Coordinates of N, CA, C and O in Angstrom, one line a residue:
X1 N 31.9 37.7 -9.0 CA 31.2 36.4 -8.9 C 31.2 35.9 -7.5 O 32.2 36.0 -6.8
X2 N 30.1 35.3 -7.1 CA 30.0 34.7 -5.8 C 30.0 33.2 -6.0 O 29.3 32.7 -6.9
X3 N 30.7 32.5 -5.1 CA 30.9 31.0 -5.2 C 30.4 30.3 -4.0 O 30.6 30.7 -2.9
X4 N 29.7 29.2 -4.3 CA 29.1 28.3 -3.2 C 29.5 26.9 -3.5 O 29.1 26.3 -4.4
X5 N 30.4 26.4 -2.6 CA 30.9 25.0 -2.8 C 30.0 24.1 -2.0 O 29.5 24.4 -0.9
X6 N 29.9 22.9 -2.5 CA 29.1 21.9 -1.8 C 29.5 20.5 -2.3 O 30.4 20.3 -3.2
X7 N 29.0 19.4 -1.6 CA 29.3 18.1 -2.0 C 30.2 17.3 -1.1 O 30.5 16.2 -1.3
X8 N 30.8 18.0 -0.2 CA 31.7 17.3 0.8 C 31.0 16.4 1.7 O 29.7 16.3 1.7
X9 N 31.7 15.6 2.4 CA 31.1 14.6 3.3 C 32.1 13.7 3.8 O 33.3 13.8 3.7
X10 N 31.6 12.6 4.5 CA 32.5 11.6 5.0 C 32.4 10.3 4.1 O 31.3 9.9 3.7
X11 N 33.6 9.8 3.7 CA 33.7 8.7 2.8 C 34.8 7.8 3.3 O 35.7 8.3 3.9
X12 N 34.7 6.5 3.0 CA 35.7 5.6 3.3 C 36.9 5.6 2.3 O 36.7 6.0 1.2
X13 N 38.0 5.1 2.7 CA 39.1 5.0 1.8 C 38.7 4.2 0.6 O 38.1 3.2 0.7
X14 N 39.1 4.8 -0.6 CA 38.8 4.2 -1.8 C 37.5 4.7 -2.4 O 37.1 4.3 -3.5
X15 N 36.7 5.5 -1.6 CA 35.5 6.0 -2.1 C 35.6 7.2 -3.0 O 36.7 7.6 -3.4
X16 N 34.4 7.7 -3.4 CA 34.4 8.8 -4.4 C 33.5 9.9 -3.9 O 32.5 9.6 -3.1
X17 N 33.7 11.1 -4.3 CA 32.9 12.2 -4.1 C 32.9 13.1 -5.3 O 33.9 13.2 -6.0
X18 N 31.9 13.9 -5.5 CA 31.9 15.0 -6.5 C 31.5 16.3 -5.8 O 30.5 16.5 -5.2
X19 N 32.5 17.2 -5.8 CA 32.3 18.5 -5.3 C 31.7 19.4 -6.4 O 32.1 19.3 -7.6
X20 N 30.9 20.3 -6.0 CA 30.3 21.3 -6.9 C 30.6 22.7 -6.4 O 30.7 22.9 -5.2
X21 N 30.7 23.6 -7.3 CA 30.9 25.0 -7.0 C 29.9 25.9 -7.9 O 30.2 26.0 -9.1
X22 N 28.9 26.4 -7.3 CA 27.9 27.1 -8.1 C 28.3 28.6 -8.0 O 28.6 29.2 -7.0
X23 N 28.3 29.2 -9.2 CA 28.7 30.6 -9.3 C 27.5 31.5 -9.6 O 26.7 31.1 -10.5
X24 N 27.3 32.5 -8.9 CA 26.3 33.5 -9.2 C 26.9 34.7 -9.9 O 28.1 35.0 -9.8
X25 N 26.0 35.4 -10.6 CA 26.5 36.6 -11.3 C 26.7 36.3 -12.8 O 26.4 35.1 -13.2
X26 N 27.2 37.2 -13.5 CA 27.3 37.1 -14.9 C 28.7 36.7 -15.4 O 29.7 36.8 -14.6
X27 N 28.8 36.2 -16.6 CA 30.1 36.0 -17.3 C 30.9 34.9 -16.6 O 32.2 35.1 -16.5
X28 N 30.3 33.9 -16.2 CA 31.1 32.8 -15.6 C 32.1 32.3 -16.5 O 33.2 31.9 -16.1
X29 N 31.9 32.3 -17.8 CA 32.8 31.7 -18.8 C 34.0 32.7 -19.0 O 34.8 32.4 -19.9
X30 N 34.0 33.8 -18.3 CA 35.2 34.7 -18.4 C 36.2 34.5 -17.2 O 37.1 35.2 -17.1
X31 N 35.8 33.5 -16.4 CA 36.7 33.2 -15.2 C 37.4 31.9 -15.3 O 36.8 30.8 -15.6
X32 N 38.7 31.9 -15.1 CA 39.5 30.7 -14.9 C 39.1 30.3 -13.4 O 39.0 31.1 -12.5
X33 N 39.1 29.0 -13.2 CA 38.6 28.4 -12.0 C 39.6 27.4 -11.4 O 40.4 26.8 -12.1
X34 N 39.5 27.3 -10.1 CA 40.4 26.3 -9.4 C 39.8 25.7 -8.2 O 38.9 26.3 -7.6
X35 N 40.4 24.6 -7.8 CA 40.1 24.0 -6.5 C 41.4 24.0 -5.6 O 42.5 23.6 -6.1
X36 N 41.2 24.3 -4.4 CA 42.3 24.2 -3.4 C 41.8 23.5 -2.2 O 40.6 23.3 -2.0
X37 N 42.7 23.1 -1.3 CA 42.3 22.4 -0.1 C 43.3 22.8 1.0 O 44.4 23.2 0.8
X38 N 42.7 22.7 2.2 CA 43.5 23.1 3.4 C 43.2 22.0 4.5 O 42.1 21.9 4.9
X39 N 44.2 21.3 4.9 CA 44.1 20.3 5.9 C 44.5 21.0 7.2 O 45.2 22.0 7.3
X40 N 44.0 20.5 8.4 CA 44.3 21.1 9.7 C 45.8 21.2 9.9 O 46.6 20.2 9.7
X41 N 46.3 22.4 10.3 CA 47.7 22.6 10.5 C 48.5 22.8 9.3 O 49.8 22.9 9.4
X42 N 47.9 22.8 8.1 CA 48.7 22.9 6.9 C 48.2 24.1 6.1 O 47.1 24.6 6.3
X43 N 49.1 24.6 5.2 CA 48.7 25.7 4.3 C 47.8 25.2 3.2 O 47.7 24.0 2.9
X44 N 47.1 26.2 2.7 CA 46.2 25.9 1.6 C 47.0 25.5 0.4 O 48.0 26.1 0.0
X45 N 46.6 24.4 -0.3 CA 47.3 23.9 -1.4 C 46.5 23.8 -2.7 O 45.3 23.5 -2.6
X46 N 47.1 24.0 -3.8 CA 46.4 23.8 -5.1 C 46.1 22.4 -5.4 O 46.9 21.5 -5.1
X47 N 44.9 22.1 -5.9 CA 44.4 20.8 -6.2 C 44.3 20.6 -7.8 O 44.9 19.8 -8.4
X48 N 43.5 21.5 -8.4 CA 43.3 21.5 -9.8 C 42.8 22.8 -10.3 O 42.2 23.6 -9.6
X49 N 43.1 23.1 -11.6 CA 42.6 24.3 -12.2 C 42.1 24.1 -13.6 O 42.5 23.1 -14.2
X50 N 41.3 25.0 -14.1 CA 40.7 24.8 -15.4 C 40.6 26.2 -16.0 O 40.3 27.2 -15.3
X51 N 40.7 26.3 -17.3 CA 40.6 27.6 -18.0 C 39.2 27.9 -18.3 O 38.3 27.2 -18.0
X52 N 39.0 29.1 -18.9 CA 37.6 29.6 -19.1 C 36.7 28.6 -19.9 O 35.6 28.4 -19.5
X53 N 37.2 28.1 -20.9 CA 36.4 27.2 -21.8 C 36.4 25.8 -21.3 O 35.5 25.0 -21.7
X54 N 37.3 25.4 -20.4 CA 37.4 24.0 -20.0 C 38.3 23.2 -20.9 O 38.5 22.0 -20.7
X55 N 39.0 23.8 -21.8 CA 39.9 23.1 -22.7 C 41.2 22.7 -22.1 O 41.9 21.8 -22.6
X56 N 41.6 23.5 -21.1 CA 42.9 23.2 -20.4 C 42.7 23.0 -19.0 O 42.0 23.7 -18.3
X57 N 43.5 22.0 -18.4 CA 43.4 21.7 -17.0 C 44.8 21.5 -16.5 O 45.7 21.2 -17.2
X58 N 44.9 21.6 -15.2 CA 46.2 21.4 -14.5 C 45.9 20.7 -13.1 O 44.9 21.1 -12.5
X59 N 46.8 19.8 -12.7 CA 46.5 19.1 -11.5 C 47.8 19.1 -10.6 O 48.9 19.1 -11.1
X60 N 47.6 19.0 -9.3 CA 48.7 18.8 -8.4 C 49.2 17.4 -8.5 O 48.4 16.5 -8.9
X61 N 50.5 17.2 -8.2 CA 51.0 15.9 -8.4 C 50.3 14.8 -7.5 O 50.2 13.7 -7.9
X62 N 49.9 15.2 -6.3 CA 49.3 14.2 -5.4 C 48.0 13.8 -5.9 O 47.4 12.8 -5.4
X63 N 47.4 14.4 -6.9 CA 46.1 13.9 -7.5 C 46.3 12.6 -8.2 O 45.4 11.7 -8.1
X64 N 47.4 12.4 -8.9 CA 47.8 11.1 -9.4 C 46.7 10.5 -10.3 O 46.5 9.3 -10.3
X65 N 46.0 11.3 -11.0 CA 45.0 10.8 -11.9 C 43.7 10.5 -11.2 O 42.8 9.9 -11.9
X66 N 43.6 10.7 -10.0 CA 42.4 10.3 -9.2 C 41.3 11.4 -9.3 O 40.1 11.0 -9.2
X67 N 41.6 12.6 -9.5 CA 40.7 13.7 -9.5 C 40.5 14.2 -11.0 O 41.5 14.2 -11.7
X68 N 39.3 14.7 -11.3 CA 39.0 15.4 -12.5 C 38.3 16.7 -12.3 O 37.2 16.7 -11.6
X69 N 38.8 17.8 -12.8 CA 38.1 19.0 -12.7 C 37.3 19.3 -14.0 O 37.8 18.9 -15.1
X70 N 36.2 19.8 -13.9 CA 35.3 20.1 -15.1 C 34.4 21.3 -14.8 O 34.3 21.7 -13.6
X71 N 33.9 21.8 -15.8 CA 33.0 23.0 -15.7 C 31.8 22.9 -16.7 O 32.0 22.3 -17.8
X72 N 30.7 23.4 -16.3 CA 29.6 23.6 -17.2 C 29.2 25.0 -17.2 O 28.6 25.6 -16.3
X73 N 29.6 25.7 -18.3 CA 29.4 27.1 -18.4 C 28.0 27.5 -18.6 O 27.6 28.6 -18.4
X74 N 27.2 26.6 -19.1 CA 25.7 26.9 -19.2 C 25.0 26.8 -17.9 O 24.1 27.6 -17.7
X75 N 25.6 26.0 -17.0 CA 25.0 25.9 -15.6 C 25.8 26.7 -14.6 O 25.4 26.7 -13.4
X76 N 26.8 27.4 -15.0 CA 27.6 28.2 -14.1 C 28.1 27.4 -12.9 O 28.1 27.8 -11.8
X77 N 28.6 26.2 -13.2 CA 29.1 25.3 -12.2 C 30.4 24.7 -12.5 O 30.7 24.3 -13.6
X78 N 31.2 24.6 -11.4 CA 32.5 24.0 -11.5 C 32.4 22.7 -10.7 O 31.7 22.6 -9.7
X79 N 33.1 21.6 -11.1 CA 33.1 20.3 -10.5 C 34.5 19.8 -10.2 O 35.5 20.2 -10.8
X80 N 34.5 19.0 -9.2 CA 35.7 18.2 -8.9 C 35.3 16.8 -8.6 O 34.7 16.5 -7.6
X81 N 35.6 15.9 -9.5 CA 35.3 14.5 -9.3 C 36.5 13.8 -8.7 O 37.6 13.9 -9.2
X82 N 36.3 13.2 -7.5 CA 37.4 12.7 -6.7 C 37.1 11.1 -6.6 O 36.1 10.7 -6.0
X83 N 38.1 10.4 -7.0 CA 38.0 8.9 -6.9 C 39.1 8.4 -6.1 O 40.2 9.0 -5.9
X84 N 39.0 7.1 -5.6 CA 40.0 6.5 -4.9 C 40.6 7.4 -3.8 O 41.8 7.6 -3.6
X85 N 39.7 7.9 -3.0 CA 40.1 8.9 -1.9 C 40.9 8.2 -0.9 O 40.7 7.0 -0.5
X86 N 41.8 8.9 -0.3 CA 42.7 8.5 0.7 C 42.6 9.4 2.0 O 42.1 10.5 1.9
X87 N 42.9 8.8 3.2 CA 42.8 9.7 4.4 C 43.6 11.0 4.2 O 43.1 12.0 4.8
X88 N 44.7 11.0 3.5 CA 45.4 12.2 3.3 C 44.7 13.3 2.5 O 45.1 14.4 2.4
X89 N 43.6 12.9 1.9 CA 42.8 13.9 1.1 C 41.8 14.6 2.1 O 41.1 15.6 1.6
X90 N 41.8 14.3 3.3 CA 40.9 15.0 4.3 C 41.3 16.4 4.4 O 42.5 16.7 4.7
X91 N 40.4 17.3 4.1 CA 40.6 18.8 4.1 C 39.4 19.5 3.9 O 38.3 18.9 3.5
X92 N 39.4 20.8 4.0 CA 38.4 21.7 3.5 C 38.8 22.1 2.1 O 39.9 22.5 1.9
X93 N 37.8 21.9 1.2 CA 38.1 22.2 -0.2 C 37.4 23.5 -0.6 O 36.2 23.7 -0.3
X94 N 38.2 24.3 -1.3 CA 37.7 25.6 -1.7 C 37.7 25.7 -3.2 O 38.7 25.3 -3.8
X95 N 36.7 26.4 -3.7 CA 36.7 26.7 -5.1 C 37.1 28.2 -5.3 O 36.8 29.0 -4.3
X96 N 37.7 28.6 -6.4 CA 38.2 29.9 -6.5 C 38.0 30.3 -8.0 O 38.1 29.5 -8.9
X97 N 37.9 31.7 -8.2 CA 37.8 32.2 -9.6 C 38.6 33.4 -9.8 O 38.9 34.2 -8.9
X98 N 39.1 33.6 -11.0 CA 39.8 34.8 -11.4 C 39.4 35.2 -12.8 O 39.4 34.3 -13.7
X99 N 39.1 36.5 -13.0 CA 38.8 36.9 -14.4 C 40.0 36.8 -15.3 O 41.1 37.1 -14.9
X100 N 39.7 36.3 -16.5 CA 40.8 36.0 -17.4 C 40.4 36.3 -18.8 O 39.2 36.0 -19.2
X101 N 41.3 36.8 -19.6 CA 41.0 37.1 -21.0 C 41.6 36.0 -22.0 O 41.3 36.2 -23.2
X102 N 42.3 35.1 -21.5 CA 42.9 34.1 -22.4 C 42.6 32.7 -22.1 O 41.4 32.4 -21.8
X103 N 43.6 31.8 -22.1 CA 43.4 30.4 -21.9 C 44.1 29.9 -20.7 O 44.4 28.7 -20.6
X104 N 44.5 30.8 -19.8 CA 45.4 30.4 -18.7 C 44.7 29.5 -17.7 O 43.5 29.6 -17.5
X105 N 45.5 28.7 -17.1 CA 45.1 27.9 -15.9 C 46.0 28.3 -14.8 O 47.3 28.3 -15.0
X106 N 45.5 28.6 -13.6 CA 46.3 29.2 -12.6 C 46.4 28.2 -11.4 O 45.4 27.7 -10.9
X107 N 47.6 28.0 -10.9 CA 47.8 27.1 -9.8 C 48.2 27.9 -8.5 O 48.2 27.4 -7.4
X108 N 48.6 29.2 -8.7 CA 49.0 30.0 -7.6 C 47.7 30.6 -7.0 O 46.9 31.3 -7.6
X109 N 47.5 30.4 -5.7 CA 46.3 30.9 -5.0 C 46.2 32.4 -5.1 O 45.1 32.9 -5.0
X110 N 47.3 33.1 -5.2 CA 47.3 34.5 -5.2 C 46.8 35.1 -6.5 O 46.6 36.3 -6.7
X111 N 46.7 34.2 -7.5 CA 46.1 34.6 -8.8 C 44.6 34.7 -8.7 O 44.0 35.3 -9.6
X112 N 44.0 34.2 -7.7 CA 42.5 34.1 -7.5 C 42.0 35.2 -6.6 O 42.6 35.4 -5.5
X113 N 41.0 35.9 -6.9 CA 40.4 36.9 -6.1 C 39.0 36.7 -5.7 O 38.4 37.5 -5.0
X114 N 38.4 35.5 -6.0 CA 37.1 35.2 -5.6 C 37.1 33.8 -5.0 O 37.6 32.9 -5.7
X115 N 36.6 33.6 -3.8 CA 36.7 32.3 -3.1 C 35.3 31.9 -2.6 O 34.6 32.8 -2.1
X116 N 35.1 30.6 -2.6 CA 33.9 30.1 -2.0 C 34.2 29.8 -0.5 O 35.3 30.0 0.0
X117 N 33.2 29.3 0.2 CA 33.3 29.2 1.7 C 33.9 27.9 2.1 O 34.3 27.8 3.2
X118 N 34.1 27.0 1.2 CA 34.7 25.7 1.5 C 33.7 24.6 1.9 O 32.7 24.9 2.4
X119 N 34.1 23.4 1.6 CA 33.3 22.2 1.9 C 34.2 21.2 2.5 O 35.3 20.9 1.9
X120 N 33.8 20.5 3.6 CA 34.7 19.6 4.3 C 34.6 18.2 3.6 O 33.5 17.7 3.4
X121 N 35.8 17.7 3.4 CA 35.9 16.3 2.9 C 36.7 15.5 4.0 O 37.8 15.9 4.3
X122 N 36.1 14.4 4.4 CA 36.7 13.6 5.4 C 36.8 12.2 4.9 O 35.7 11.6 4.6
X123 N 38.0 11.6 4.9 CA 38.2 10.2 4.4 C 38.6 9.4 5.6 O 39.7 9.6 6.1
X124 N 37.8 8.4 5.9 CA 38.2 7.5 7.0 C 39.0 6.3 6.5 O 38.8 5.8 5.4
X125 N 39.9 5.8 7.4 CA 40.7 4.7 7.0 C 40.1 3.4 7.4 O 39.0 3.4 8.1

């Protein structure tokens, strides 16, 4: 599967953005998906993950209920709804996919073997 992330941009503190990740290829609903981010000078970090059907999700603690991960298996698209953004959320955001046969949600970046190109999110103070 090939992934194309979009939706990043510049937003003020407290603002919202919706990131999208369009998947090409077949069997999107056989992939567990995730969002990661990497800020300058920092390692890539897990943000949120979702299982194949969308019934299970997992979030990083710093999300604090501000972000929501979702997927539309008919449209082959993964989403990340981000509310109440903070300057600390500034980073390049990546979507990732891994083939899965069950209901797992993965937070370990090494579990993923398909990555999108990233989309920049900048939150101004």
